[in-house]
Amino acid sequence: MNPNRPIPRSSVMEIEAYVPGKSGAPGAMKVYKLSSNETPLGPSPKAVAAFREAAGSLELYPDGAATRLRVAIGERYGLDPQRIVCGNGSDDLLHLIASAFVGEGDEGVFTEHGFLVYRIAILAAGGSPVVVPEKNLTADVDAILAAVSPRTKIVFIANPNNPTGTYLPISEVKRLHAGLAPHVVLVLDHAYAEYVTRDDYANGLELANAHPNIVVTHTFSKIHGLASLRIGWAYGHPVVCDAVNRIRGPFNVNGAALEAGIAAIGDIDHVNAAIAHNDHWRSWLEAQIAELGLKVTPSVGNFVLMHFPDEPGKSAADADAFLSARGLVLRRVSAYGLPNALRMTVGAEEPNRLVVEALTEFVAGKL
Ligand SMILES: *Cc1c(COP(=O)(O)O)cnc(C)c1O
């Protein structure tokens, strides 16, 4: 007998909806949002001008193929635009890639403290998530390869990872890829790649050129400061692009986003300024927080993960409440299996200094 109401697929009901970083701090005079890894520099002024200009033609459908944006990205990175697909944020693309390659009975692999969207995308596609332990809050290639089974269709790695800020050097990414069967899709989520200034890191685009089963995703939400407009892009083999193009929304990137994205990708000075700001203040924050006796995981992204004792009055929850009361909104990361840590986005000078001052008071016990 048919049920008397609609019944979602069982894997859909296993999903816990993603909870974004808090934006408010009730009672605080002024709020500094350091909970969603947004850039303190804002978008390029050229992107803002292009966005305003787009207001003149809102009645028109956008170019569903995002051709000019793909060409602009291709020029910036020396890539074939045919191998690029744009999405409504890279979250859109992570879902589309999972839907294209994972189905009932298939498995998708990601790591213990990996980005939560992978779990959601795998379950939404009908697959089963397989969560792999990490070592020192870093993806462990041997453990990932050991978890791969004949049912594995996809492996997601954020490199650098959010919320830990740790990364895999290119040699480890190659070793991971070499251990996967050629039909298993390896998604390299490079949302923070532009921020990384390590010699042993690579942006993965060359690797994706050489291997049909590697897909690299990028976003305009982080270093380009266009999170509100929702623009992401994926670079991969034509087989992957073709699959995603079949199932994506026909106009998944809106017209204003296309124009702003084209302007943003061309503003290299703005990106370089963001990298310089981030390098300076991330090292400052890491040093200052460590000096307070709190453990900080070394980060290559635009955020730092700090760890608190699991003791009443000194815990991450207590620190979060203490900071929030002063309008300093950080991110709790219990949902990532890190109940004793807080993630802080590298902000502008003022909030960075305010957080360190507040943490100094907190640690000294001046509650
Ligand atoms: C922020 C973030 C993204 C970007 O998401 P968008 O949908 O492009 O805004 C992707 N992956 C990770 C790991 C992130 O932290």
Coordinates of C-alpha atoms and ligand atoms in Angstrom, one line a residue:
M1 CA 0.0 0.0 0.0
N2 CA 1.3 3.5 -0.8
P3 CA 2.1 5.8 2.2
N4 CA -0.5 8.5 2.9
R5 CA 2.1 11.3 2.6
P6 CA 5.3 11.9 0.6
I7 CA 8.3 10.0 2.0
P8 CA 11.8 11.3 1.2
R9 CA 14.6 8.8 0.3
S10 CA 16.1 7.4 3.5
S11 CA 19.5 8.9 2.8
V12 CA 18.0 12.3 2.6
M13 CA 16.6 11.9 6.1
E14 CA 20.1 11.1 7.4
I15 CA 21.3 14.6 6.5
E16 CA 21.7 17.1 9.2
A17 CA 21.2 20.5 7.5
Y18 CA 24.4 22.6 7.3
V19 CA 24.5 25.3 10.0
P20 CA 26.4 28.4 8.8
G21 CA 28.6 30.5 11.1
K22 CA 26.7 32.9 13.4
S23 CA 26.4 36.5 12.3
G24 CA 25.0 38.1 15.4
A25 CA 26.0 38.5 19.0
P26 CA 22.9 39.6 21.0
G27 CA 23.6 42.5 23.3
A28 CA 26.9 43.5 21.9
M29 CA 27.3 47.1 20.7
K30 CA 29.3 46.3 17.6
V31 CA 29.6 42.9 16.0
Y32 CA 32.7 41.6 14.3
K33 CA 31.9 38.5 12.3
L34 CA 34.9 36.2 12.2
S35 CA 32.9 33.0 11.8
S36 CA 32.6 32.3 8.0
N37 CA 36.1 33.0 6.6
E38 CA 35.0 36.1 4.7
T39 CA 37.7 38.5 3.6
P40 CA 38.2 41.6 5.6
L41 CA 39.2 43.4 2.4
G42 CA 35.8 43.0 0.8
P43 CA 35.5 42.5 -3.0
S44 CA 37.5 44.3 -5.7
P45 CA 36.0 47.8 -6.3
K46 CA 35.9 46.7 -10.0
A47 CA 33.7 43.8 -9.1
V48 CA 31.3 46.1 -7.2
A49 CA 31.2 48.5 -10.2
A50 CA 30.4 45.6 -12.5
F51 CA 27.7 44.3 -10.2
R52 CA 26.0 47.8 -10.1
E53 CA 26.2 48.0 -13.9
A54 CA 24.4 44.7 -14.1
A55 CA 21.4 46.2 -12.4
G56 CA 20.5 47.8 -15.7
S57 CA 19.5 44.5 -17.3
L58 CA 17.9 42.3 -14.7
E59 CA 15.0 41.3 -17.0
L60 CA 17.4 39.3 -19.2
Y61 CA 18.3 35.7 -18.6
P62 CA 22.1 35.4 -18.0
D63 CA 24.3 33.4 -20.3
G64 CA 23.6 29.9 -19.1
A65 CA 27.0 28.7 -20.3
A66 CA 28.9 31.4 -18.3
T67 CA 31.1 31.7 -21.4
R68 CA 32.8 35.0 -20.6
L69 CA 33.4 34.1 -17.0
R70 CA 34.9 30.7 -18.1
V71 CA 37.1 32.5 -20.6
A72 CA 38.3 35.0 -18.0
I73 CA 39.2 32.2 -15.5
G74 CA 40.9 30.3 -18.3
E75 CA 43.0 33.4 -19.2
R76 CA 43.9 34.0 -15.6
Y77 CA 45.2 30.4 -15.0
G78 CA 46.1 29.3 -18.5
L79 CA 43.2 26.8 -18.7
D80 CA 40.9 25.5 -21.5
P81 CA 37.5 27.1 -20.8
Q82 CA 35.9 24.0 -22.2
R83 CA 37.1 22.1 -19.1
I84 CA 35.6 24.7 -16.7
V85 CA 32.0 24.5 -15.3
C86 CA 30.6 27.3 -13.1
G87 CA 28.3 26.9 -10.3
N88 CA 26.1 28.8 -7.8
G89 CA 28.9 28.7 -5.3
S90 CA 31.3 25.8 -5.2
D91 CA 28.7 24.1 -2.9
D92 CA 26.5 23.8 -6.0
L93 CA 29.4 22.0 -7.9
L94 CA 30.2 19.7 -5.0
H95 CA 26.6 18.5 -5.0
L96 CA 26.4 18.2 -8.8
I97 CA 29.6 16.2 -9.0
A98 CA 28.4 13.9 -6.3
S99 CA 25.0 13.5 -8.0
A100 CA 26.7 12.7 -11.3
F101 CA 28.9 9.9 -10.0
V102 CA 27.4 8.5 -6.8
G103 CA 24.1 6.6 -6.5
E104 CA 22.4 4.1 -4.2
G105 CA 24.9 1.5 -3.0
D106 CA 27.9 3.6 -3.7
E107 CA 30.3 5.1 -1.2
G108 CA 31.9 8.5 -1.0
V109 CA 35.0 9.1 1.2
F110 CA 36.1 12.1 3.1
T111 CA 38.1 12.7 6.3
E112 CA 37.2 13.1 10.0
H113 CA 37.4 16.9 10.2
G114 CA 36.6 17.5 6.5
F115 CA 34.2 20.1 5.2
L116 CA 30.6 19.1 6.2
V117 CA 29.1 19.7 2.7
Y118 CA 30.8 16.4 1.4
R119 CA 28.7 14.3 3.7
I120 CA 25.5 16.2 2.7
A121 CA 26.3 15.9 -1.0
I122 CA 27.0 12.1 -0.8
L123 CA 23.8 11.4 1.2
A124 CA 21.8 13.7 -1.1
A125 CA 23.0 11.7 -4.1
G126 CA 21.8 8.5 -2.3
G127 CA 25.3 7.2 -1.4
S128 CA 26.9 6.2 1.9
P129 CA 29.5 8.5 3.5
V130 CA 32.7 6.8 4.7
V131 CA 34.6 9.0 7.2
V132 CA 38.3 8.4 7.5
P133 CA 40.4 9.2 10.6
E134 CA 43.0 12.0 10.3
K135 CA 46.5 12.3 11.8
N136 CA 47.5 15.5 13.6
L137 CA 44.3 17.1 12.2
T138 CA 45.5 16.4 8.7
A139 CA 44.2 14.1 6.0
D140 CA 46.0 10.8 6.1
V141 CA 46.6 9.4 2.6
D142 CA 47.2 5.8 3.8
A143 CA 44.0 5.8 5.9
I144 CA 42.0 7.2 2.9
L145 CA 43.4 4.5 0.6
A146 CA 42.7 1.8 3.2
A147 CA 39.0 3.0 3.4
V148 CA 38.5 2.9 -0.4
S149 CA 36.4 -0.1 -1.4
P150 CA 35.0 -1.5 -4.6
R151 CA 31.9 0.6 -3.9
T152 CA 33.8 3.9 -3.7
K153 CA 32.9 6.3 -6.4
I154 CA 34.3 9.6 -5.1
V155 CA 36.9 11.0 -2.6
F156 CA 36.6 14.6 -1.3
I157 CA 39.6 16.4 0.0
A158 CA 39.6 20.1 1.0
N159 CA 43.2 21.3 0.5
P160 CA 43.7 23.3 2.6
N161 CA 41.0 21.9 4.8
N162 CA 38.4 23.9 6.6
P163 CA 38.2 24.1 9.7
T164 CA 41.7 22.8 10.5
G165 CA 43.7 25.0 8.1
T166 CA 46.1 22.0 7.4
Y167 CA 47.1 20.9 4.0
L168 CA 48.5 18.1 1.9
P169 CA 51.7 18.8 -0.1
I170 CA 51.4 18.0 -3.8
S171 CA 53.5 14.9 -3.3
E172 CA 50.9 13.5 -1.0
V173 CA 48.0 14.4 -3.3
K174 CA 49.8 12.6 -6.1
R175 CA 50.3 9.5 -3.9
L176 CA 46.6 9.6 -3.0
H177 CA 45.6 9.8 -6.7
A178 CA 48.0 7.1 -7.7
G179 CA 46.4 4.7 -5.2
L180 CA 42.9 5.3 -6.6
A181 CA 41.3 3.3 -9.4
P182 CA 40.9 5.5 -12.5
H183 CA 37.1 5.4 -12.3
V184 CA 37.1 7.0 -8.7
V185 CA 36.6 10.7 -8.9
L186 CA 39.1 12.7 -6.7
V187 CA 37.6 16.1 -5.8
L188 CA 40.2 18.6 -4.7
D189 CA 38.3 21.4 -3.0
H190 CA 40.6 24.4 -3.4
A191 CA 38.4 27.1 -1.7
Y192 CA 41.5 28.5 0.1
A193 CA 44.2 27.7 -2.4
E194 CA 45.0 31.3 -3.2
Y195 CA 46.0 31.9 0.4
V196 CA 48.6 29.2 0.5
T197 CA 52.2 30.4 0.2
R198 CA 54.1 27.1 0.7
D199 CA 56.5 25.7 -1.9
D200 CA 55.4 22.1 -1.6
Y201 CA 51.7 23.1 -2.3
A202 CA 50.2 23.2 -5.8
N203 CA 46.9 24.4 -7.0
G204 CA 46.1 21.0 -8.6
L205 CA 45.1 22.3 -12.0
E206 CA 48.1 20.6 -13.7
L207 CA 47.2 17.4 -12.0
A208 CA 43.6 17.7 -13.3
N209 CA 45.0 18.3 -16.8
A210 CA 46.9 15.0 -16.7
H211 CA 44.2 12.8 -15.1
P212 CA 40.6 12.4 -16.1
N213 CA 39.4 11.5 -12.6
I214 CA 40.7 14.6 -10.8
V215 CA 38.3 17.6 -10.4
V216 CA 39.5 20.8 -8.8
T217 CA 36.9 23.2 -7.4
H218 CA 37.4 26.9 -6.7
T219 CA 35.3 29.7 -5.3
F220 CA 34.8 33.4 -5.5
S221 CA 33.5 33.4 -2.0
K222 CA 36.8 33.6 -0.1
I223 CA 39.7 35.6 -1.4
H224 CA 37.6 37.4 -4.0
G225 CA 35.1 38.5 -1.4
L226 CA 32.0 37.6 -3.4
A227 CA 30.4 35.1 -1.0
S228 CA 27.0 36.8 -1.3
L229 CA 26.8 36.4 -5.1
R230 CA 27.5 32.6 -5.0
I231 CA 30.1 31.8 -7.7
G232 CA 32.2 28.7 -7.9
W233 CA 34.0 26.9 -10.7
A234 CA 35.2 23.4 -11.3
Y235 CA 38.1 22.3 -13.6
G236 CA 38.1 18.8 -14.9
H237 CA 38.0 16.3 -17.7
P238 CA 35.4 16.9 -20.4
V239 CA 33.6 13.7 -19.3
V240 CA 33.1 15.3 -15.8
C241 CA 32.2 18.7 -17.2
D242 CA 29.7 17.1 -19.6
A243 CA 28.0 15.2 -16.8
V244 CA 27.7 18.3 -14.6
N245 CA 26.4 20.4 -17.5
R246 CA 23.6 17.9 -18.0
I247 CA 22.3 18.0 -14.5
R248 CA 23.1 21.6 -13.4
G249 CA 20.4 24.3 -13.4
P250 CA 20.5 25.9 -16.8
F251 CA 21.1 29.4 -15.4
N252 CA 22.9 28.4 -12.2
V253 CA 25.1 31.5 -12.1
N254 CA 23.1 34.7 -12.2
G255 CA 23.9 37.7 -14.5
A256 CA 25.2 40.0 -11.8
A257 CA 27.5 37.3 -10.4
L258 CA 28.9 36.6 -13.9
E259 CA 29.8 40.3 -14.4
A260 CA 31.3 40.7 -10.9
G261 CA 33.2 37.5 -11.2
I262 CA 34.8 38.5 -14.5
A263 CA 35.9 41.8 -12.9
A264 CA 37.2 40.1 -9.8
I265 CA 39.3 37.4 -11.5
G266 CA 41.1 40.2 -13.4
D267 CA 42.0 42.2 -10.3
I268 CA 45.3 40.5 -9.4
D269 CA 46.4 43.4 -7.2
H270 CA 43.4 43.0 -5.0
V271 CA 44.1 39.3 -4.6
N272 CA 47.7 40.0 -3.8
A273 CA 46.7 42.6 -1.2
A274 CA 44.5 39.9 0.4
I275 CA 47.3 37.4 0.5
A276 CA 49.7 39.9 2.1
H277 CA 47.1 41.0 4.7
N278 CA 46.4 37.4 5.5
D279 CA 50.1 36.3 5.8
H280 CA 50.8 39.2 8.2
W281 CA 47.8 38.8 10.5
R282 CA 47.6 35.1 10.5
S283 CA 51.2 34.8 11.8
W284 CA 50.5 37.6 14.3
L285 CA 47.4 35.8 15.6
E286 CA 49.1 32.4 15.7
A287 CA 52.0 33.9 17.8
Q288 CA 49.8 35.9 20.1
I289 CA 47.3 33.1 20.8
A290 CA 50.1 30.6 21.4
E291 CA 51.7 33.1 23.8
L292 CA 48.5 32.9 25.9
G293 CA 49.1 29.2 26.3
L294 CA 46.4 28.1 23.9
K295 CA 47.3 25.5 21.3
V296 CA 46.9 26.8 17.7
T297 CA 47.0 24.4 14.7
P298 CA 49.4 25.9 12.1
S299 CA 47.2 27.1 9.3
V300 CA 47.8 27.9 5.6
G301 CA 44.3 29.3 5.1
N302 CA 42.6 32.6 6.1
F303 CA 41.6 31.3 9.5
V304 CA 43.1 29.8 12.6
L305 CA 41.9 26.9 14.8
M306 CA 42.6 27.4 18.5
H307 CA 42.2 24.8 21.2
F308 CA 40.9 25.1 24.7
P309 CA 41.1 22.9 27.8
D310 CA 38.1 20.6 28.3
E311 CA 37.4 22.2 31.7
P312 CA 34.5 24.1 33.1
G313 CA 35.1 27.9 32.8
K314 CA 38.0 27.4 30.4
S315 CA 36.3 25.5 27.5
A316 CA 35.7 26.5 23.9
A317 CA 32.1 27.1 24.8
D318 CA 33.0 29.4 27.6
A319 CA 35.5 31.3 25.4
D320 CA 32.9 31.6 22.7
A321 CA 30.4 33.1 25.2
F322 CA 33.0 35.4 26.5
L323 CA 34.0 36.6 23.0
S324 CA 30.4 36.9 21.8
A325 CA 29.5 39.1 24.7
R326 CA 32.2 41.5 23.3
G327 CA 30.7 41.3 19.8
L328 CA 33.5 38.9 18.6
V329 CA 31.8 36.1 16.7
L330 CA 34.0 33.1 16.1
R331 CA 33.0 29.6 14.9
R332 CA 32.3 26.7 17.1
V333 CA 33.4 23.5 15.4
S334 CA 31.8 20.7 17.4
A335 CA 30.0 19.6 14.3
Y336 CA 33.4 18.9 12.8
G337 CA 34.4 16.7 15.7
L338 CA 36.3 19.5 17.4
P339 CA 34.2 20.4 20.5
N340 CA 37.2 22.0 22.3
A341 CA 38.2 24.3 19.5
L342 CA 37.2 27.6 18.0
R343 CA 37.9 28.7 14.4
M344 CA 38.7 32.4 13.9
T345 CA 38.7 34.0 10.5
V346 CA 41.8 36.3 10.0
G347 CA 40.0 39.7 10.1
A348 CA 40.9 43.3 9.8
E349 CA 43.4 44.8 12.3
E350 CA 40.8 46.0 14.8
P351 CA 39.0 42.8 15.4
N352 CA 42.2 40.8 15.4
R353 CA 43.6 42.9 18.2
L354 CA 40.2 42.9 20.0
V355 CA 40.1 39.0 20.0
V356 CA 43.7 38.8 21.4
E357 CA 42.8 41.3 24.1
A358 CA 39.6 39.5 25.0
L359 CA 41.4 36.1 25.0
T360 CA 44.1 37.5 27.2
E361 CA 41.4 38.5 29.7
F362 CA 39.6 35.2 29.3
V363 CA 42.7 33.1 30.0
A364 CA 43.7 35.3 32.9
G365 CA 40.3 34.3 34.4
K366 CA 38.9 37.9 34.6
L367 CA 35.4 36.6 34.0
Ligands
LIG1 C1 33.9 28.2 2.0 C2 34.2 26.9 1.4 C3 33.8 26.6 0.2 C4 33.1 27.6 -0.7 O1 31.8 27.5 -0.8 P1 30.9 28.4 -1.8 O2 29.7 27.6 -2.0 O3 31.8 28.6 -3.0 O4 30.7 29.7 -1.1 C5 34.1 25.3 -0.4 N1 34.8 24.5 0.4 C6 35.3 24.7 1.6 C7 36.1 23.8 2.3 C8 35.0 26.0 2.2 O5 35.4 26.2 3.4

